[in-house]
Amino acid sequence: MARVRYGARTEAEIQAARTASAKLPDIWSTGVVAVWESDPDAVAAVLPPPLKPAERPLVRANISKVDLPGYPLGAGSVAVAAVHDGQEGWYPLVMPMTHERALIGGREVFGEPKKLGEVDVERDGLVVRAALARHGIAFVEVRGAVDGPLPLPEPTRKTDFYFKFLPAVDGEGFDADPVLVHCVRNEKVRKLEKITGDVVLRESMYDPVADLPVRRVVEITIGEKTTDQKGTVAERVSAQALLPYIHQRYDDPQQILDGPPEGSV
């Protein structure tokens, strides 16, 4: 009988896949990073407990293109500065990805709030434009001109906070207590330039980052970097406390209750 591809894989095949993943080479991306000070109350309002606001009400937009062989990828995020148990980091609200493969692993393994979207990074000489868009709306756009090179930072570790959960089968709460994930990234930068420009936030009912207004631009840069990442479960969190925030993950929270039309399966 021919191999049934939906059938069980052998232990050797599973181990080979793990080994291949562990030996991935450095993957370099070209991206724009914009950081701005926003309204402290707005930043505090989007943080589910036990996350707390950082000392400064910062918001960060990452907009990158990754030249994977035969599989170019656009990846982005909008995150707010946060603290958990003394650890400073970032809490992403939305992470647009241009391909399903990049979306699935992050959402299912780490609990990242990834969604399919459009990611643009364009450079014409010194002029740079980068944007994140979904549903035809470029809800974040960074525009400016390169203002010269910056010193390369030393390799650094950065932490993102995610909540990993599964909505309950019966539509009431979760199937199990959600977990708070610390995702630690080791970042290396090989090129970095300063941009003088601005950040434009556009109204979107699906990605309402316009609620985090730009009070003052802290910095805008364009650079080339590579990162790896490792996640750990920091703690189990209160389902009741997290429930009011799960709409952050979906365009329409009701979609988690959507089933196939009757008779379609």
Tab-separated table of N, CA and C in Angstrom, residues 140-254:
chain	number	residue	atom	x	y	z
A	140	VAL	N	-1.007	51.431	10.568
A	140	VAL	CA	0.250	52.034	11.023
A	140	VAL	C	1.096	52.318	9.792
A	141	GLU	N	1.577	53.541	9.686
A	141	GLU	CA	2.481	53.899	8.590
A	141	GLU	C	3.610	54.751	9.148
A	142	VAL	N	4.829	54.384	8.796
A	142	VAL	CA	6.020	55.135	9.213
A	142	VAL	C	6.659	55.722	7.964
A	143	ARG	N	6.906	57.037	7.977
A	143	ARG	CA	7.455	57.717	6.814
A	143	ARG	C	8.609	58.598	7.254
A	144	GLY	N	9.652	58.643	6.426
A	144	GLY	CA	10.761	59.519	6.775
A	144	GLY	C	11.935	59.366	5.841
A	145	ALA	N	13.060	59.959	6.254
A	145	ALA	CA	14.285	59.918	5.469
A	145	ALA	C	15.439	59.460	6.350
A	146	VAL	N	16.323	58.671	5.778
A	146	VAL	CA	17.492	58.181	6.512
A	146	VAL	C	18.407	59.357	6.835
A	147	ASP	N	18.816	59.416	8.104
A	147	ASP	CA	19.570	60.561	8.604
A	147	ASP	C	20.998	60.184	8.980
A	148	GLY	N	21.442	58.995	8.556
A	148	GLY	CA	22.811	58.591	8.835
A	148	GLY	C	22.892	57.328	9.647
A	149	PRO	N	24.088	56.704	9.671
A	149	PRO	CA	24.274	55.435	10.393
A	149	PRO	C	24.300	55.636	11.899
A	150	LEU	N	23.958	54.561	12.606
A	150	LEU	CA	24.023	54.534	14.057
A	150	LEU	C	25.016	53.464	14.488
A	151	PRO	N	25.629	53.614	15.666
A	151	PRO	CA	26.527	52.560	16.165
A	151	PRO	C	25.771	51.242	16.321
A	152	LEU	N	26.429	50.151	15.988
A	152	LEU	CA	25.778	48.851	16.127
A	152	LEU	C	25.699	48.460	17.598
A	153	PRO	N	24.517	48.094	18.060
A	153	PRO	CA	24.404	47.662	19.455
A	153	PRO	C	25.007	46.279	19.650
A	154	GLU	N	25.390	45.995	20.873
A	154	GLU	CA	25.833	44.646	21.226
A	154	GLU	C	24.646	43.693	21.144
A	155	PRO	N	24.896	42.397	20.925
A	155	PRO	CA	23.791	41.438	20.970
A	155	PRO	C	22.999	41.597	22.265
A	156	THR	N	21.669	41.610	22.143
A	156	THR	CA	20.820	41.871	23.300
A	156	THR	C	19.742	40.798	23.426
A	157	ARG	N	19.182	40.702	24.640
A	157	ARG	CA	18.042	39.827	24.895
A	157	ARG	C	16.822	40.703	25.134
A	158	LYS	N	15.739	40.364	24.455
A	158	LYS	CA	14.491	41.108	24.600
A	158	LYS	C	13.369	40.134	24.926
A	159	THR	N	12.414	40.601	25.727
A	159	THR	CA	11.319	39.742	26.173
A	159	THR	C	9.982	40.275	25.690
A	160	ASP	N	9.185	39.377	25.123
A	160	ASP	CA	7.794	39.675	24.800
A	160	ASP	C	6.900	38.831	25.691
A	161	PHE	N	5.732	39.383	26.029
A	161	PHE	CA	4.758	38.679	26.856
A	161	PHE	C	3.554	38.281	25.997
A	162	TYR	N	3.133	37.007	26.112
A	162	TYR	CA	1.955	36.524	25.398
A	162	TYR	C	1.059	35.753	26.353
A	163	PHE	N	-0.216	35.706	26.017
A	163	PHE	CA	-1.153	34.862	26.747
A	163	PHE	C	-1.601	33.735	25.828
A	164	LYS	N	-1.387	32.520	26.261
A	164	LYS	CA	-1.763	31.353	25.482
A	164	LYS	C	-3.018	30.745	26.092
A	165	PHE	N	-4.051	30.575	25.250
A	165	PHE	CA	-5.306	30.041	25.761
A	165	PHE	C	-6.096	29.391	24.632
A	166	LEU	N	-7.091	28.580	25.014
A	166	LEU	CA	-8.037	27.975	24.083
A	166	LEU	C	-9.451	28.307	24.542
A	167	PRO	N	-10.227	29.000	23.725
A	167	PRO	CA	-11.625	29.254	24.089
A	167	PRO	C	-12.366	27.930	24.304
A	168	ALA	N	-13.268	27.916	25.253
A	168	ALA	CA	-13.963	26.689	25.629
A	168	ALA	C	-14.869	26.190	24.504
A	169	VAL	N	-15.017	24.895	24.443
A	169	VAL	CA	-15.865	24.260	23.432
A	169	VAL	C	-17.309	24.739	23.544
A	170	ASP	N	-17.788	24.949	24.763
A	170	ASP	CA	-19.180	25.356	24.947
A	170	ASP	C	-19.370	26.861	24.853
A	171	GLY	N	-18.277	27.596	24.542
A	171	GLY	CA	-18.391	29.045	24.388
A	171	GLY	C	-18.330	29.826	25.678
A	172	GLU	N	-18.105	29.139	26.798
A	172	GLU	CA	-18.052	29.799	28.098
A	172	GLU	C	-16.635	29.769	28.646
A	173	GLY	N	-15.899	30.865	28.508
A	173	GLY	CA	-14.560	30.938	29.073
A	173	GLY	C	-13.539	30.148	28.283
A	174	PHE	N	-12.686	29.403	29.006
A	174	PHE	CA	-11.582	28.669	28.405
A	174	PHE	C	-11.662	27.190	28.754
A	175	ASP	N	-10.993	26.375	27.942
A	175	ASP	CA	-10.934	24.945	28.235
A	175	ASP	C	-10.029	24.647	29.423
A	176	ALA	N	-9.053	25.488	29.668
A	176	ALA	CA	-8.144	25.335	30.809
A	176	ALA	C	-7.635	26.722	31.168
A	177	ASP	N	-7.015	26.838	32.328
A	177	ASP	CA	-6.505	28.136	32.727
A	177	ASP	C	-5.468	28.630	31.720
A	178	PRO	N	-5.555	29.889	31.277
A	178	PRO	CA	-4.561	30.441	30.353
A	178	PRO	C	-3.197	30.523	31.024
A	179	VAL	N	-2.161	30.616	30.204
A	179	VAL	CA	-0.809	30.779	30.725
A	179	VAL	C	-0.191	32.057	30.159
A	180	LEU	N	0.643	32.680	30.970
A	180	LEU	CA	1.428	33.830	30.543
A	180	LEU	C	2.787	33.326	30.097
A	181	VAL	N	3.152	33.641	28.856
A	181	VAL	CA	4.400	33.169	28.260
A	181	VAL	C	5.406	34.306	28.197
A	182	HIS	N	6.633	34.023	28.634
A	182	HIS	CA	7.765	34.913	28.395
A	182	HIS	C	8.513	34.380	27.182
A	183	CYS	N	8.565	35.161	26.130
A	183	CYS	CA	9.303	34.766	24.934
A	183	CYS	C	10.572	35.613	24.860
A	184	VAL	N	11.713	34.972	25.028
A	184	VAL	CA	12.993	35.670	25.062
A	184	VAL	C	13.661	35.550	23.702
A	185	ARG	N	14.056	36.686	23.142
A	185	ARG	CA	14.712	36.724	21.842
A	185	ARG	C	16.134	37.242	21.989
A	186	ASN	N	17.068	36.521	21.386
A	186	ASN	CA	18.445	36.987	21.289
A	186	ASN	C	18.608	37.667	19.937
A	187	GLU	N	18.939	38.937	19.972
A	187	GLU	CA	18.950	39.752	18.750
A	187	GLU	C	20.359	40.227	18.419
A	188	LYS	N	20.724	40.060	17.141
A	188	LYS	CA	21.989	40.589	16.625
A	188	LYS	C	21.687	41.542	15.472
A	189	VAL	N	22.382	42.664	15.450
A	189	VAL	CA	22.172	43.690	14.428
A	189	VAL	C	23.457	43.889	13.644
A	190	ARG	N	23.362	43.890	12.306
A	190	ARG	CA	24.559	44.099	11.485
A	190	ARG	C	24.528	45.427	10.727
A	191	LYS	N	23.400	46.119	10.759
A	191	LYS	CA	23.305	47.429	10.121
A	191	LYS	C	22.178	48.202	10.787
A	192	LEU	N	22.423	49.499	11.068
A	192	LEU	CA	21.410	50.297	11.737
A	192	LEU	C	21.560	51.757	11.320
A	193	GLU	N	20.434	52.371	10.936
A	193	GLU	CA	20.435	53.771	10.518
A	193	GLU	C	19.274	54.512	11.169
A	194	LYS	N	19.500	55.780	11.425
A	194	LYS	CA	18.472	56.636	12.014
A	194	LYS	C	17.559	57.174	10.925
A	195	ILE	N	16.281	57.280	11.232
A	195	ILE	CA	15.307	57.888	10.335
A	195	ILE	C	14.696	59.100	11.019
A	196	THR	N	14.622	60.184	10.295
A	196	THR	CA	13.866	61.347	10.745
A	196	THR	C	12.533	61.324	10.016
A	197	GLY	N	11.461	61.221	10.778
A	197	GLY	CA	10.163	61.098	10.132
A	197	GLY	C	9.035	61.107	11.138
A	198	ASP	N	7.911	60.515	10.766
A	198	ASP	CA	6.747	60.500	11.641
A	198	ASP	C	6.009	59.175	11.555
A	199	VAL	N	5.099	58.993	12.512
A	199	VAL	CA	4.274	57.794	12.596
A	199	VAL	C	2.820	58.218	12.422
A	200	VAL	N	2.140	57.578	11.486
A	200	VAL	CA	0.730	57.867	11.219
A	200	VAL	C	-0.105	56.668	11.649
A	201	LEU	N	-1.093	56.916	12.495
A	201	LEU	CA	-2.026	55.877	12.928
A	201	LEU	C	-3.386	56.169	12.319
A	202	ARG	N	-3.964	55.155	11.666
A	202	ARG	CA	-5.261	55.340	11.015
A	202	ARG	C	-6.328	54.503	11.713
A	203	GLU	N	-7.523	55.035	11.736
A	203	GLU	CA	-8.631	54.372	12.396
A	203	GLU	C	-8.962	53.045	11.717
A	204	SER	N	-9.087	51.992	12.533
A	204	SER	CA	-9.506	50.679	12.052
A	204	SER	C	-10.274	49.989	13.167
A	205	MET	N	-11.469	49.535	12.869
A	205	MET	CA	-12.247	48.823	13.874
A	205	MET	C	-11.646	47.462	14.189
A	206	TYR	N	-10.797	46.947	13.278
A	206	TYR	CA	-10.195	45.633	13.468
A	206	TYR	C	-8.867	45.712	14.212
A	207	ASP	N	-8.131	46.769	14.006
A	207	ASP	CA	-6.802	46.957	14.609
A	207	ASP	C	-6.725	48.381	15.165
A	208	PRO	N	-7.383	48.634	16.313
A	208	PRO	CA	-7.545	50.006	16.798
A	208	PRO	C	-6.337	50.568	17.535
A	209	VAL	N	-5.167	50.484	16.911
A	209	VAL	CA	-3.973	51.042	17.542
A	209	VAL	C	-4.010	52.564	17.566
A	210	ALA	N	-4.941	53.172	16.824
A	210	ALA	CA	-5.097	54.627	16.881
A	210	ALA	C	-5.490	55.099	18.279
A	211	ASP	N	-5.946	54.161	19.123
A	211	ASP	CA	-6.257	54.510	20.510
A	211	ASP	C	-5.002	54.740	21.346
A	212	LEU	N	-3.819	54.480	20.750
A	212	LEU	CA	-2.537	54.681	21.442
A	212	LEU	C	-1.807	55.830	20.736
A	213	PRO	N	-2.253	57.053	20.941
A	213	PRO	CA	-1.797	58.185	20.129
A	213	PRO	C	-0.311	58.468	20.270
A	214	VAL	N	0.236	59.072	19.222
A	214	VAL	CA	1.650	59.459	19.214
A	214	VAL	C	1.781	60.805	19.914
A	215	ARG	N	2.234	60.783	21.164
A	215	ARG	CA	2.484	62.027	21.898
A	215	ARG	C	3.859	62.604	21.546
A	216	ARG	N	4.843	61.698	21.425
A	216	ARG	CA	6.200	62.124	21.052
A	216	ARG	C	6.935	60.942	20.450
A	217	VAL	N	7.511	61.143	19.274
A	217	VAL	CA	8.323	60.092	18.662
A	217	VAL	C	9.650	60.007	19.406
A	218	VAL	N	9.977	58.816	19.904
A	218	VAL	CA	11.237	58.612	20.626
A	218	VAL	C	12.365	58.305	19.652
A	219	GLU	N	12.120	57.357	18.729
A	219	GLU	CA	13.119	57.031	17.724
A	219	GLU	C	12.488	56.252	16.586
A	220	ILE	N	13.083	56.401	15.419
A	220	ILE	CA	12.734	55.585	14.261
A	220	ILE	C	14.041	55.128	13.634
A	221	THR	N	14.154	53.841	13.390
A	221	THR	CA	15.379	53.295	12.796
A	221	THR	C	15.019	52.312	11.685
A	222	ILE	N	15.992	52.064	10.823
A	222	ILE	CA	15.901	50.986	9.847
A	222	ILE	C	17.188	50.182	9.959
A	223	GLY	N	17.065	48.865	9.922
A	223	GLY	CA	18.260	48.051	10.124
A	223	GLY	C	18.089	46.631	9.645
A	224	GLU	N	19.160	45.887	9.784
A	224	GLU	CA	19.173	44.468	9.441
A	224	GLU	C	19.527	43.692	10.704
A	225	LYS	N	18.690	42.704	11.038
A	225	LYS	CA	18.915	41.967	12.280
A	225	LYS	C	18.499	40.516	12.114
A	226	THR	N	18.971	39.696	13.039
A	226	THR	CA	18.555	38.303	13.124
A	226	THR	C	18.267	37.991	14.587
A	227	THR	N	17.288	37.121	14.817
A	227	THR	CA	16.922	36.763	16.185
A	227	THR	C	16.609	35.276	16.269
A	228	ASP	N	16.784	34.739	17.471
A	228	ASP	CA	16.207	33.439	17.784
A	228	ASP	C	15.257	33.651	18.956
A	229	GLN	N	14.502	32.642	19.317
A	229	GLN	CA	13.558	32.834	20.403
A	229	GLN	C	13.300	31.547	21.149
A	230	LYS	N	12.978	31.710	22.417
A	230	LYS	CA	12.642	30.574	23.271
A	230	LYS	C	11.572	31.023	24.244
A	231	GLY	N	10.518	30.231	24.356
A	231	GLY	CA	9.425	30.600	25.242
A	231	GLY	C	9.382	29.735	26.478
A	232	THR	N	8.935	30.332	27.583
A	232	THR	CA	8.710	29.604	28.826
A	232	THR	C	7.391	30.070	29.428
A	233	VAL	N	6.725	29.162	30.115
A	233	VAL	CA	5.498	29.518	30.820
A	233	VAL	C	5.892	30.155	32.144
A	234	ALA	N	5.512	31.428	32.317
A	234	ALA	CA	5.863	32.137	33.542
A	234	ALA	C	4.905	31.797	34.674
A	235	GLU	N	3.600	31.712	34.347
A	235	GLU	CA	2.618	31.353	35.361
A	235	GLU	C	1.257	31.120	34.713
A	236	ARG	N	0.406	30.398	35.419
A	236	ARG	CA	-0.986	30.301	35.010
A	236	ARG	C	-1.722	31.522	35.540
A	237	VAL	N	-2.631	32.033	34.733
A	237	VAL	CA	-3.296	33.283	35.095
A	237	VAL	C	-4.789	33.061	35.270
A	238	SER	N	-5.422	34.015	35.900
A	238	SER	CA	-6.846	33.946	36.170
A	238	SER	C	-7.647	34.021	34.873
A	239	ALA	N	-8.445	32.995	34.611
A	239	ALA	CA	-9.304	33.019	33.425
A	239	ALA	C	-10.286	34.175	33.502
A	240	GLN	N	-10.827	34.424	34.676
A	240	GLN	CA	-11.803	35.496	34.837
A	240	GLN	C	-11.173	36.856	34.557
A	241	ALA	N	-9.915	37.043	34.962
A	241	ALA	CA	-9.245	38.321	34.743
A	241	ALA	C	-8.872	38.529	33.289
A	242	LEU	N	-8.559	37.433	32.561
A	242	LEU	CA	-8.140	37.559	31.172
A	242	LEU	C	-9.317	37.662	30.208
A	243	LEU	N	-10.456	37.087	30.579
A	243	LEU	CA	-11.593	37.005	29.664
A	243	LEU	C	-11.987	38.348	29.043
A	244	PRO	N	-11.979	39.473	29.779
A	244	PRO	CA	-12.377	40.738	29.160
A	244	PRO	C	-11.424	41.234	28.072
A	245	TYR	N	-10.264	40.592	27.921
A	245	TYR	CA	-9.263	41.066	26.962
A	245	TYR	C	-9.144	40.161	25.732
A	246	ILE	N	-9.853	39.036	25.672
A	246	ILE	CA	-9.582	38.106	24.573
A	246	ILE	C	-10.029	38.648	23.216
A	247	HIS	N	-10.867	39.679	23.213
A	247	HIS	CA	-11.238	40.289	21.935
A	247	HIS	C	-10.027	40.864	21.208
A	248	GLN	N	-8.931	41.123	21.938
A	248	GLN	CA	-7.709	41.622	21.303
A	248	GLN	C	-7.204	40.654	20.240
A	249	ARG	N	-7.494	39.373	20.396
A	249	ARG	CA	-6.952	38.332	19.529
A	249	ARG	C	-7.743	38.174	18.233
A	250	TYR	N	-8.972	38.685	18.195
A	250	TYR	CA	-9.869	38.388	17.074
A	250	TYR	C	-10.429	39.664	16.457
A	251	ASP	N	-10.734	39.605	15.159
A	251	ASP	CA	-11.438	40.719	14.530
A	251	ASP	C	-12.852	40.826	15.081
A	252	ASP	N	-13.467	39.681	15.355
A	252	ASP	CA	-14.804	39.627	15.938
A	252	ASP	C	-14.810	38.495	16.950
A	253	PRO	N	-14.920	38.798	18.249
A	253	PRO	CA	-14.868	37.729	19.251
A	253	PRO	C	-15.895	36.630	19.024
A	254	GLN	N	-17.005	36.959	18.348
A	254	GLN	CA	-18.020	35.941	18.099
A	254	GLN	C	-17.531	34.844	17.157
